Tab-separated table of C-alpha atoms and ligand atoms in Angstrom:
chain	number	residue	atom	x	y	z
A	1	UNK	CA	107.951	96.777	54.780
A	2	UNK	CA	105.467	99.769	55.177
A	3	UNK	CA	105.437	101.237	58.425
A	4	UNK	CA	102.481	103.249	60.529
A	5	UNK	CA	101.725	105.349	63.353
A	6	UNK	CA	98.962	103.500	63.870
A	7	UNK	CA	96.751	100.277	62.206
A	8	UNK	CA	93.394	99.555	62.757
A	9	UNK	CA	92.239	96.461	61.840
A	10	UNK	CA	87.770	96.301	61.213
A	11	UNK	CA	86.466	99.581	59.639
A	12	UNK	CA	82.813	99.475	60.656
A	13	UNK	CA	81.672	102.514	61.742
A	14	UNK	CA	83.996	101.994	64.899
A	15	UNK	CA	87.220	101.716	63.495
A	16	UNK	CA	86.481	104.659	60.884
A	17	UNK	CA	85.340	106.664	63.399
A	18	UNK	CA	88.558	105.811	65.516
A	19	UNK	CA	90.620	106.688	61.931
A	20	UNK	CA	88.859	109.887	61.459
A	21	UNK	CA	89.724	110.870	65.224
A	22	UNK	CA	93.402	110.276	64.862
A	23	UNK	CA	94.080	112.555	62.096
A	24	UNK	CA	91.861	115.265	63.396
A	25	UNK	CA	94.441	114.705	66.668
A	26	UNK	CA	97.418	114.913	64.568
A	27	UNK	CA	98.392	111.600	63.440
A	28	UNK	CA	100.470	111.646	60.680
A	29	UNK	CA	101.063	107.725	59.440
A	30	UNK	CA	97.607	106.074	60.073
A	31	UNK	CA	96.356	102.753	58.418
A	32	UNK	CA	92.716	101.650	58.595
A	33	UNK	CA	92.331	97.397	57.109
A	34	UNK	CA	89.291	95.477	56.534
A	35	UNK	CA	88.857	92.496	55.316
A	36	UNK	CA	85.919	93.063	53.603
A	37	UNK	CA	84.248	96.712	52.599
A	38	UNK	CA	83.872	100.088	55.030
A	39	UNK	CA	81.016	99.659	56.935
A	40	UNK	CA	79.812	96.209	55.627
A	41	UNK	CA	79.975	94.403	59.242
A	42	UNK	CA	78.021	94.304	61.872
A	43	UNK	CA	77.286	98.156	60.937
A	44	UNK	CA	75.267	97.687	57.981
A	45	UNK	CA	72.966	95.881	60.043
A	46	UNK	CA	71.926	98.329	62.404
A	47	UNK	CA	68.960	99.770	63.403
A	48	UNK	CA	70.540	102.664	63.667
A	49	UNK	CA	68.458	104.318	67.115
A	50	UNK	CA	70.147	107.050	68.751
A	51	UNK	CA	69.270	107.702	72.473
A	52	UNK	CA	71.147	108.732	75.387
A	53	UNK	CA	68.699	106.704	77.204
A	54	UNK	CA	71.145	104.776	79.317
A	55	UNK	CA	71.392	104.063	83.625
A	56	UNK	CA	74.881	103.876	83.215
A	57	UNK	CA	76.579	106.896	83.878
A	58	UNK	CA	79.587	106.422	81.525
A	59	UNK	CA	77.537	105.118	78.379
A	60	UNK	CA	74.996	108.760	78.924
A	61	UNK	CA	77.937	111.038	78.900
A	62	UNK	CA	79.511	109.123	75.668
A	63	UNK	CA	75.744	108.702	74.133
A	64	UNK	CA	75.153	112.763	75.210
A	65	UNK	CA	78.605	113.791	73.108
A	66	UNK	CA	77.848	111.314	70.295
A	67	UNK	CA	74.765	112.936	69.779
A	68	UNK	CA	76.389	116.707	69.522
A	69	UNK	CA	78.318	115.160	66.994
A	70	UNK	CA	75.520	113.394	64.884
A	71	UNK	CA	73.483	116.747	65.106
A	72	UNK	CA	76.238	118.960	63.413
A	73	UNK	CA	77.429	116.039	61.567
A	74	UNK	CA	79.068	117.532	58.495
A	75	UNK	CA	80.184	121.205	60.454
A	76	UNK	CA	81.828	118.132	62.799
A	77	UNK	CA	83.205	116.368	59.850
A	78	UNK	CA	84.296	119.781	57.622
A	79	UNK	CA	82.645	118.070	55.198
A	80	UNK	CA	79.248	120.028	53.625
A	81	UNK	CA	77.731	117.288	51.758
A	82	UNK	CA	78.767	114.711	54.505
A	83	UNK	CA	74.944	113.498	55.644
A	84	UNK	CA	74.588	110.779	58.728
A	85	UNK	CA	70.342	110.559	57.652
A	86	UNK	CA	69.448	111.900	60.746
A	87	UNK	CA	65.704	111.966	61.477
A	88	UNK	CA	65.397	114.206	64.820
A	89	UNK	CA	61.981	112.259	65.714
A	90	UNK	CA	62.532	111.928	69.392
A	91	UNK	CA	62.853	108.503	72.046
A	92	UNK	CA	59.915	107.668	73.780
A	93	UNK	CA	60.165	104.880	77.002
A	94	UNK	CA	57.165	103.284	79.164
A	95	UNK	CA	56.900	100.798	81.569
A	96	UNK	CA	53.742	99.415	83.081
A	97	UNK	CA	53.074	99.220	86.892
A	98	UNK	CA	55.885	96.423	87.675
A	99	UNK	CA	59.484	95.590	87.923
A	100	UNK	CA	60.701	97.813	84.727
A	101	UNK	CA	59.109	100.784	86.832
A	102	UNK	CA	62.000	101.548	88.584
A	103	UNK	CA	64.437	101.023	86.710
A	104	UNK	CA	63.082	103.807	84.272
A	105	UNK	CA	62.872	106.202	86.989
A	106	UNK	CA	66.078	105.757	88.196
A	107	UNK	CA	67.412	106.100	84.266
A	108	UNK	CA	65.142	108.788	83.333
A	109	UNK	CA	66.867	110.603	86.892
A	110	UNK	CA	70.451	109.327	86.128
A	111	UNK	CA	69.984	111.245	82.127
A	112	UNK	CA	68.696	114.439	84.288
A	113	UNK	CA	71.801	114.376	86.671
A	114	UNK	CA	74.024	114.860	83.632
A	115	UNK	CA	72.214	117.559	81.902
A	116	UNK	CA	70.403	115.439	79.179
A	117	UNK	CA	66.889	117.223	78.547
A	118	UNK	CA	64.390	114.448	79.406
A	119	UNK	CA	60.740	114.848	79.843
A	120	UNK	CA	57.742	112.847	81.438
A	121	UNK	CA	54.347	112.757	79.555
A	122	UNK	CA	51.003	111.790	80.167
A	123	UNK	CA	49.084	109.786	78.769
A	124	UNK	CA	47.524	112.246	76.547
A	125	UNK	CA	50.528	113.998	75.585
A	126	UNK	CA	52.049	110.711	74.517
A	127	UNK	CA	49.197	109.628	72.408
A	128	UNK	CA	49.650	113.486	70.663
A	129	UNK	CA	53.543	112.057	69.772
A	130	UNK	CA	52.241	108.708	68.418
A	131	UNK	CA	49.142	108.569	67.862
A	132	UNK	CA	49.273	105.167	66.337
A	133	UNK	CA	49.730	103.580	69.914
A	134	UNK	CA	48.062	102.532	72.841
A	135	UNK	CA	49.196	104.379	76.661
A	136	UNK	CA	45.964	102.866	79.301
A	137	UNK	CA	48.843	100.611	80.412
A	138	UNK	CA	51.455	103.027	81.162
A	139	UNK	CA	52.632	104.168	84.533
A	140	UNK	CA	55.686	106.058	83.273
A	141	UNK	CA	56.402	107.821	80.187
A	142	UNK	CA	59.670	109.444	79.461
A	143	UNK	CA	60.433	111.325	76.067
A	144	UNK	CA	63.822	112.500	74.992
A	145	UNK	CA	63.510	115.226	72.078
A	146	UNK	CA	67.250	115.196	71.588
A	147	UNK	CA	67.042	111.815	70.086
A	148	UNK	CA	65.726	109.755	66.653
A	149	UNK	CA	67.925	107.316	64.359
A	150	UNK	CA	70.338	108.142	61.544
A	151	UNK	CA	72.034	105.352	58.916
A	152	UNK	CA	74.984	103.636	60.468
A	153	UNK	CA	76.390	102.813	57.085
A	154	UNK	CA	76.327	106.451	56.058
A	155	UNK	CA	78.377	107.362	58.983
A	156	UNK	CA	80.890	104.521	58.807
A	157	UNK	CA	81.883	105.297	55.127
A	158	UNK	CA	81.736	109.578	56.246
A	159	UNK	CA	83.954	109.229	58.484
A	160	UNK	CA	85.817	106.636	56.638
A	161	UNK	CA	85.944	109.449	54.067
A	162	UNK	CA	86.636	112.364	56.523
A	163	UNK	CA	89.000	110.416	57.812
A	164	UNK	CA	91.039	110.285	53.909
A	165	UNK	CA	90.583	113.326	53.296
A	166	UNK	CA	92.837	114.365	56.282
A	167	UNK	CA	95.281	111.686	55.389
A	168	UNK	CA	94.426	108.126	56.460
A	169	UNK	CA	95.368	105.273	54.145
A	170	UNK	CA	92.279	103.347	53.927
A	171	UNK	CA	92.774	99.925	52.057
A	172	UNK	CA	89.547	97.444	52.006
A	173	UNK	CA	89.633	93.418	51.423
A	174	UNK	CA	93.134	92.775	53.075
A	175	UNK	CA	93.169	90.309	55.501
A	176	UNK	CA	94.676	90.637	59.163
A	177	UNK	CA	96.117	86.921	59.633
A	178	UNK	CA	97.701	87.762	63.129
A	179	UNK	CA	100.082	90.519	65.466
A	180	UNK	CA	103.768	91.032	64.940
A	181	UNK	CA	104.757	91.313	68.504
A	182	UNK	CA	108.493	91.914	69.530
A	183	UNK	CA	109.912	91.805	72.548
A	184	UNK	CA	106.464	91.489	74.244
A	185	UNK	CA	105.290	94.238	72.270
A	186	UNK	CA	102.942	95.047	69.448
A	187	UNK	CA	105.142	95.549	66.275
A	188	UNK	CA	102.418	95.449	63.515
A	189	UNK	CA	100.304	93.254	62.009
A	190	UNK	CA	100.712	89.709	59.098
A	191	UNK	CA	98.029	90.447	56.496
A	192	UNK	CA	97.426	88.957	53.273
A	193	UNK	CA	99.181	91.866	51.720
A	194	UNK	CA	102.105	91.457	53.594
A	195	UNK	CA	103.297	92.390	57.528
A	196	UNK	CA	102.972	96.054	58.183
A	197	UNK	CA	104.950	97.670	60.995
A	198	UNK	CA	103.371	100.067	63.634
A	199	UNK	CA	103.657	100.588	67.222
A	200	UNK	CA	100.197	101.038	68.304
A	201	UNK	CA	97.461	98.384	66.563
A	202	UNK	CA	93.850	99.270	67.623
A	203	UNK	CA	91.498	96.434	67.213
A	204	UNK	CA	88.121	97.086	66.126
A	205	UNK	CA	86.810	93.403	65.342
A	206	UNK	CA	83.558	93.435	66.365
A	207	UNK	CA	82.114	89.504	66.617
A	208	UNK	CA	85.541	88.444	65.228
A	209	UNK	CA	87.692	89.957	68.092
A	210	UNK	CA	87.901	85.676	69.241
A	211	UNK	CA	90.720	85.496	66.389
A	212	UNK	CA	92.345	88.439	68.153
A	213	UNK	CA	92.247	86.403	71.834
A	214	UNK	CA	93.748	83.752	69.313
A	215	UNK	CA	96.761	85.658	67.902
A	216	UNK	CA	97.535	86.848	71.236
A	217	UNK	CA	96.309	83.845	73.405
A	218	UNK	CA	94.164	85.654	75.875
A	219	UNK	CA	90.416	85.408	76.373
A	220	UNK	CA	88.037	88.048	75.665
A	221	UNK	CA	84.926	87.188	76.366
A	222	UNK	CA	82.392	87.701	74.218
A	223	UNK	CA	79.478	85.763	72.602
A	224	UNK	CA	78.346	86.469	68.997
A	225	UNK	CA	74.341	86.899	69.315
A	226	UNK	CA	72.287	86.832	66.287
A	227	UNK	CA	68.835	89.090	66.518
A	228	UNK	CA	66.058	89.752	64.058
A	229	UNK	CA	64.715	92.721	62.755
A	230	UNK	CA	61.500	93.139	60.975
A	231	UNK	CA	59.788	95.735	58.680
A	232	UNK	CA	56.043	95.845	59.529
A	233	UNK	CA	53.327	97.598	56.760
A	234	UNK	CA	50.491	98.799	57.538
A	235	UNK	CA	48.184	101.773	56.045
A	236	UNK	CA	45.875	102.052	58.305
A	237	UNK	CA	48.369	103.365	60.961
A	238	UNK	CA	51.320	104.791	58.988
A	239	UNK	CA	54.807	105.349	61.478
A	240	UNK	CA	55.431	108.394	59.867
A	241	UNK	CA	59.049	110.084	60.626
A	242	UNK	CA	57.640	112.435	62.723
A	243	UNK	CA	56.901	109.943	65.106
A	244	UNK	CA	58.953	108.982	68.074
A	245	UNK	CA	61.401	106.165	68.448
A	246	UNK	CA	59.321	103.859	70.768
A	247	UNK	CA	60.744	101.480	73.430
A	248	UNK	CA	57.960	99.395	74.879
A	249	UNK	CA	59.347	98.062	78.307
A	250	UNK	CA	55.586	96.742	78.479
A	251	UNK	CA	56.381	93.668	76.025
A	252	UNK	CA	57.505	89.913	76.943
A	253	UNK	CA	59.687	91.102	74.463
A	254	UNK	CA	60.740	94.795	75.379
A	255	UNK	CA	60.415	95.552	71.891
A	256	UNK	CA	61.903	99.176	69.833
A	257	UNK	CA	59.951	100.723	67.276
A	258	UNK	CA	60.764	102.909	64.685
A	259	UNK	CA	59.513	104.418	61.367
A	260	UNK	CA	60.927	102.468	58.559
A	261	UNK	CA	59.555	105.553	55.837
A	262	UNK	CA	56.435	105.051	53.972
A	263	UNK	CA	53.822	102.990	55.293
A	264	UNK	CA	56.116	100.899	57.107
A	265	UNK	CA	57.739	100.227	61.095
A	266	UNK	CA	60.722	98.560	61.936
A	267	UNK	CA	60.605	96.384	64.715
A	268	UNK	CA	62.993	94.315	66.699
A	269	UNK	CA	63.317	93.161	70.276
A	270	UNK	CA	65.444	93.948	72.927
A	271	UNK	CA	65.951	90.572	74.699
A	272	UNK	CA	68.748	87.748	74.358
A	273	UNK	CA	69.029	86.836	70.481
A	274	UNK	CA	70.320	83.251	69.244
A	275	UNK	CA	73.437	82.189	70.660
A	276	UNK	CA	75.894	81.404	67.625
A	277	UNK	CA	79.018	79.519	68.113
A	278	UNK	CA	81.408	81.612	65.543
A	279	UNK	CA	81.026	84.753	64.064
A	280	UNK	CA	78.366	84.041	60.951
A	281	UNK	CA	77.415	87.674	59.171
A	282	UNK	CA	75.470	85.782	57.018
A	283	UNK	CA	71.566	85.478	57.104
A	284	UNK	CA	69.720	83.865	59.809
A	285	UNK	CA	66.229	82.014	59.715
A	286	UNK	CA	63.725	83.749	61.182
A	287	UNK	CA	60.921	81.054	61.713
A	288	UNK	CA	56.883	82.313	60.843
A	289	UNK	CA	56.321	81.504	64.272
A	290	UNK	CA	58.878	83.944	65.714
A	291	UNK	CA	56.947	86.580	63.484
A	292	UNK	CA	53.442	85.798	64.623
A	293	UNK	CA	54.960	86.094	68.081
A	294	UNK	CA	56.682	89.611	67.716
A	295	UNK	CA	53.372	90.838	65.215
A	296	UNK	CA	51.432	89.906	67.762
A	297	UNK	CA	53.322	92.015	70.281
A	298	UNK	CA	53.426	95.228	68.375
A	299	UNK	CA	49.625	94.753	67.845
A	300	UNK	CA	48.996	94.950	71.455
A	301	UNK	CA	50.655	98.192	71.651
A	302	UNK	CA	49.719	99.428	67.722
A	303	UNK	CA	46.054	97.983	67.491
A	304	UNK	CA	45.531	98.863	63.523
A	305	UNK	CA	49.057	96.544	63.134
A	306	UNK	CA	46.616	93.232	64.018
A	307	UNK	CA	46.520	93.626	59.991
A	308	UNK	CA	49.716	94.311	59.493
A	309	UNK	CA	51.963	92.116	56.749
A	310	UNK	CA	55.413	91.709	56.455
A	311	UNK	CA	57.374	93.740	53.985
A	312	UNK	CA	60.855	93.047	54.907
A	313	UNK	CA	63.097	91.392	57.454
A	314	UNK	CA	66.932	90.602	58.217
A	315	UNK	CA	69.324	89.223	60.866
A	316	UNK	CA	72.168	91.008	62.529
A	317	UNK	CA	74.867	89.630	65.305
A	318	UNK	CA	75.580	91.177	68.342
A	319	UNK	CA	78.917	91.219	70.090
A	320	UNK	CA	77.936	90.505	73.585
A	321	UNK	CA	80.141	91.082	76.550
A	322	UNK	CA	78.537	89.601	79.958
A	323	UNK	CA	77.431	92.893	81.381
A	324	UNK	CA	76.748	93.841	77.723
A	325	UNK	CA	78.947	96.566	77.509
A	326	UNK	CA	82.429	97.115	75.750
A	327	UNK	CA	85.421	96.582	76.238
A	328	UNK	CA	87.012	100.009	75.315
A	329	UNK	CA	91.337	100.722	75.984
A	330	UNK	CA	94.136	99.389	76.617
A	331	UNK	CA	94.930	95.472	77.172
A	332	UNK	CA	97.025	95.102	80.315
A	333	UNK	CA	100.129	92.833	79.661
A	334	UNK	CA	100.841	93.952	75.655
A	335	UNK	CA	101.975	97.458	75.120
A	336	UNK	CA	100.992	98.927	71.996
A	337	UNK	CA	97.198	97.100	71.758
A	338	UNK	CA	94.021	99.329	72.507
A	339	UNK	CA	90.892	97.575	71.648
A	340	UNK	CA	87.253	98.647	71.025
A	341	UNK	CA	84.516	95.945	71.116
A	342	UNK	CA	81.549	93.722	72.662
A	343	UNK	CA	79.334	96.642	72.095
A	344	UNK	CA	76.274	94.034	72.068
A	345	UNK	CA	73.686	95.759	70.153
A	346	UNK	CA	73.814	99.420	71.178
A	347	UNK	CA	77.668	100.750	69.383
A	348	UNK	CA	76.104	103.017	66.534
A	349	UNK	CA	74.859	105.756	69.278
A	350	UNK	CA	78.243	105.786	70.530
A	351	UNK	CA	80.045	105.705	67.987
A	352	UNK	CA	81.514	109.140	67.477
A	353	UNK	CA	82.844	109.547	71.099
A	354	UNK	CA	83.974	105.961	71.067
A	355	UNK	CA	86.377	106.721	68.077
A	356	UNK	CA	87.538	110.087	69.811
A	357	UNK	CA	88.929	108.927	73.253
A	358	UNK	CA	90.057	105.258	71.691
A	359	UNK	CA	92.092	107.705	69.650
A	360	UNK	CA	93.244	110.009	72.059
A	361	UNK	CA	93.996	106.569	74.302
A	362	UNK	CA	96.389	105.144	71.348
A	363	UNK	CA	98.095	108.867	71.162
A	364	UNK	CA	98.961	108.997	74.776
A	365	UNK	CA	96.450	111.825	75.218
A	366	UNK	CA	93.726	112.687	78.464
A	367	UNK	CA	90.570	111.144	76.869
A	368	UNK	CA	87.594	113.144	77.180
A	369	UNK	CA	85.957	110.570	79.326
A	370	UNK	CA	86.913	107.995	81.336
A	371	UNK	CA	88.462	104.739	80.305
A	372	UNK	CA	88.498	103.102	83.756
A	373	UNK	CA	84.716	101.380	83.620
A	374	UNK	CA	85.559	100.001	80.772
A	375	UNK	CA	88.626	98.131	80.757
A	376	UNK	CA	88.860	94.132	80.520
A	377	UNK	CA	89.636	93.470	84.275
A	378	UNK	CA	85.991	94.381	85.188
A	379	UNK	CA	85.764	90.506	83.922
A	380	UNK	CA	88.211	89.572	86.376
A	381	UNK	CA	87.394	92.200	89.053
A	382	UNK	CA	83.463	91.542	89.109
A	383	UNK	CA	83.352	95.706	88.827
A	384	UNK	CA	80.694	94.915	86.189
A	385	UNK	CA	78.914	97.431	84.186
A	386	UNK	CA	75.881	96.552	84.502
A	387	UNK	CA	72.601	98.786	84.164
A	388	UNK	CA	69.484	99.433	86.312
A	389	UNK	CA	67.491	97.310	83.867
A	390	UNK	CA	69.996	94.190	83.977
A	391	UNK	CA	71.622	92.716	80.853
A	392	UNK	CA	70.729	93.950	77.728
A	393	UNK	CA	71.067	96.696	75.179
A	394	UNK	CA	69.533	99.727	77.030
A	395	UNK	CA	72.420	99.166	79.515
B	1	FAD	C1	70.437	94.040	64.179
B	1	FAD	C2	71.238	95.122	64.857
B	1	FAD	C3	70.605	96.275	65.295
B	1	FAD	C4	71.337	97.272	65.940
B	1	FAD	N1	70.694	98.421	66.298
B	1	FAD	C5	71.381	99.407	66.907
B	1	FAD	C6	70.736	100.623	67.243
B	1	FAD	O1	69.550	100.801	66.992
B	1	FAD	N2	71.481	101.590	67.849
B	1	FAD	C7	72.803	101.408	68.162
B	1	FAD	O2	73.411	102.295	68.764
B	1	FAD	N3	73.434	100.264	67.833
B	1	FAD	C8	72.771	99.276	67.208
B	1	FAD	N4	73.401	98.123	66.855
B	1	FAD	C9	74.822	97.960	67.205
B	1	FAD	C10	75.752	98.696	66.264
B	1	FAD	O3	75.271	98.663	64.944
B	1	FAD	C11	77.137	98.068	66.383
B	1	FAD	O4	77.555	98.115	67.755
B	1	FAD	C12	78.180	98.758	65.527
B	1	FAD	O5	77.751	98.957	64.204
B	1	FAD	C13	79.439	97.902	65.525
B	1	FAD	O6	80.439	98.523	64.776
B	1	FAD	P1	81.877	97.890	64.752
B	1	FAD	O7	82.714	98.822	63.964
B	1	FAD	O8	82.295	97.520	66.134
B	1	FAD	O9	81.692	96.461	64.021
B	1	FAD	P2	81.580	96.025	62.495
B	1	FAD	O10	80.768	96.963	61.706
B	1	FAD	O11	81.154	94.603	62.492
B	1	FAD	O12	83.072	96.145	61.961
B	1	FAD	C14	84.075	95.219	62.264
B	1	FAD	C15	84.928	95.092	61.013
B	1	FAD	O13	86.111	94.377	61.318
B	1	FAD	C16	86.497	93.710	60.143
B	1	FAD	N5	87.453	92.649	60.522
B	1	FAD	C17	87.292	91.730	61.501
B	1	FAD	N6	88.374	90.943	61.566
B	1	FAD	C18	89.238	91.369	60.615
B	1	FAD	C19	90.522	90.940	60.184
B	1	FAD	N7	91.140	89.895	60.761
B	1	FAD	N8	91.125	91.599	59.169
B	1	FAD	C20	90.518	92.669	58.579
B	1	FAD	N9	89.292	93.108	58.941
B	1	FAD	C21	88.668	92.469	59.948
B	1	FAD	C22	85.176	93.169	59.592
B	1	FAD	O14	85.274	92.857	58.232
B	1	FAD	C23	84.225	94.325	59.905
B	1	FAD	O15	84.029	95.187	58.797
B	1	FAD	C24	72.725	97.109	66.180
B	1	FAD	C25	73.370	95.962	65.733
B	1	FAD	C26	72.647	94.982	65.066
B	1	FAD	C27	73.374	93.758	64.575
């Protein structure tokens, strides 16, 4: 029987990042599974925004380091032709006179406090950043230069490749059927290649971490959440790249926008999706209704997208925790298990500094930041994560 330093079972882009990390700490015997490709999860369904827009402290500081990374991504990787398809556009955020006011003050403050370069624009200045929208409502603007979106795909399979390169054994479509545990411990894992011996199993899962809480008979909450994302054309009002990331806490909806290259804008909202009872990957409906509904939306913030048509849409699931944040460490109560999921619908940002201190947790090392606000007994605490803005994915 083959035997590891570590396994990690999923390699989206948080388990490769989490592979990549261990052999850049030294690791000498790693082993990252998936069942199916690198990086064709939850990952390849990503928008793919990268803020450190956040109003909790924990998720800034590992959104601020993230970002380092994805802005010297192939120095970071020692990789020269590794590419993540950043576009440095910038994250803009209003509210409207009203209950999201607040909460965006307090966040905008909060980013401040912990040295992320935010700014607040007027009116005018905002129109000058995207010029394709509508401000007369606004009563706070914040802009973050430091920000844009990249490809999540690209930086799973990079790292996943990085992460090789220095070693790694990276085998795709085998099947993790359950744990090996021994004397109360984790011994490995039974996959449809055979059982596999290590000492330390990180589980990166994603919306099938429930077959984990199955194999080791403990729950971990978490609701798979299926969300729609739409690509909107319109010529008369082109979303080039150099526009900003928008975040429209003005909608029922609380829409983000994004350029989507040529003429077109991706769109998506940032409420509660569809509640699914298993974890589905595959394609959703999205009903005409539901897209008169969110066109309508963006054309009350993007007037010249009242003609817009629809080029292009898909479905993605969310693994939501119930402060929508993830559950990132150690389980209590089985030695040699760190886990890394529930990132409900905000994980890509994070990504790099997720993978870094999950791997310095499964090494024994200090991680660069703190563990504690994320472990599973927040759930049983009440110590909930939550954000100034309540659930959802701006957290
Ligand atoms: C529509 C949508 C939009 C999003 N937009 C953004 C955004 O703009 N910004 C942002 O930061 N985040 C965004 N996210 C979230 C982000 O993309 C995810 O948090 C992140 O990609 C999750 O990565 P992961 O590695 O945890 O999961 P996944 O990519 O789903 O990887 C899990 C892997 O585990 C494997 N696996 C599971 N069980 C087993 C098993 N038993 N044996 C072997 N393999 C197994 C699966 O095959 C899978 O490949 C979005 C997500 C969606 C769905």
């Amino acid at each position: 029987m083959n035997t590891y330093e570590v396994i990690i079972i999923g390699a989206g882009v948080i388990g490769s990042s989490i592979a990549f990390h261990l052999a850049r700490l030294g690791a000498k015997n790693v082993l990252l599974l998936d069942r199916g490709s690198i990086g064709a999860g939850t990952t390849s369904q990503s928008s793919g925004i990268l803020r450190t827009h956040y109003s909790v402290k924990e998720n800034i500081e590992l959104a601020r380091q993230s970002w380092d990374v994805f802005n010297r991504f192939p120095e970071y990787l020692g990789d020269e032709e590794a590419s993540c398809g950043m576009v440095k556009c910038g994250y803009m955020i209003a509210a409207p006179e009203g209950g999201k006011l607040e909460p965006l003050r307090a966040s905008l403050q909060q980013q401040r406090n912990q040295g992320v370069k935010v700014e607040v624009l007027s009116r005018a200045q905002a129109r000058e950043l995207l010029p394709i929208a509508r401000f007369d409502d606004a009563a706070l603007i914040g802009y973050e230069p430091e920000a844009g979106f990249a490809d999540a795909y690209l930086v799973a399979t990079s790292f996943a490749r990085a992460a090789r390169r220095a070693g790694v054994t990276v085998k795709e479509h085998v099947d993790v059927r359950r744990l090996l545990v021994e004397n109360g411990r984790v011994a490995g894992v039974s996959t449809s290649a055979g059982d596999l011996r290590a000492a330390m199993v990180i589980s990166t899962q994603s919306i099938w971490t429930p077959d984990l809480s199955g194999w080791i008979g403990r729950e971990l909450p978490l609701v798979p959440e299926r969300h729609a994302v739409l690509a909107l054309e319109c010529e008369a009002a082109k979303y080039t790249f150099s526009m900003p990331v928008f975040k429209d806490l003005a909608s029922p909806g609380m829409l983000y926008c994004r350029s989507y290259g040529g003429s077109q804008m991706l769109v998506s909202e940032g409420v509660m999706g569809e509640k699914l009872n298993g974890a589905e990957l595959e394609q959703g409906d999205i009903p005409v209704d539901y897209i008169i509904e969110v066109g309508a939306q963006v054309a009350e913030r993007f007037p010249a997208y009242e003609t817009s048509g629809i080029a292009s849409s898909w479905t993605g699931v969310y693994d939501v925790t119930p402060d929508w944040n993830p559950v990132l460490g150690r389980l209590p109560g089985l030695e040699g298990l760190v886990v890394g999921y529930g990132f409900s619908g905000h994980g890509f940002k994070l990504a790099p500094m997720v993978g870094r201190i999950l791997a310095q947790e499964a090494l024994g090392l200090p991680t660069d930041v703190s563990l504690d606000a994320y472990s599973i007994e927040r759930f049983r605490t009440g110590a909930l994560l939550r954000g100034k803005y309540g659930v959802g994915a701006v957290s």
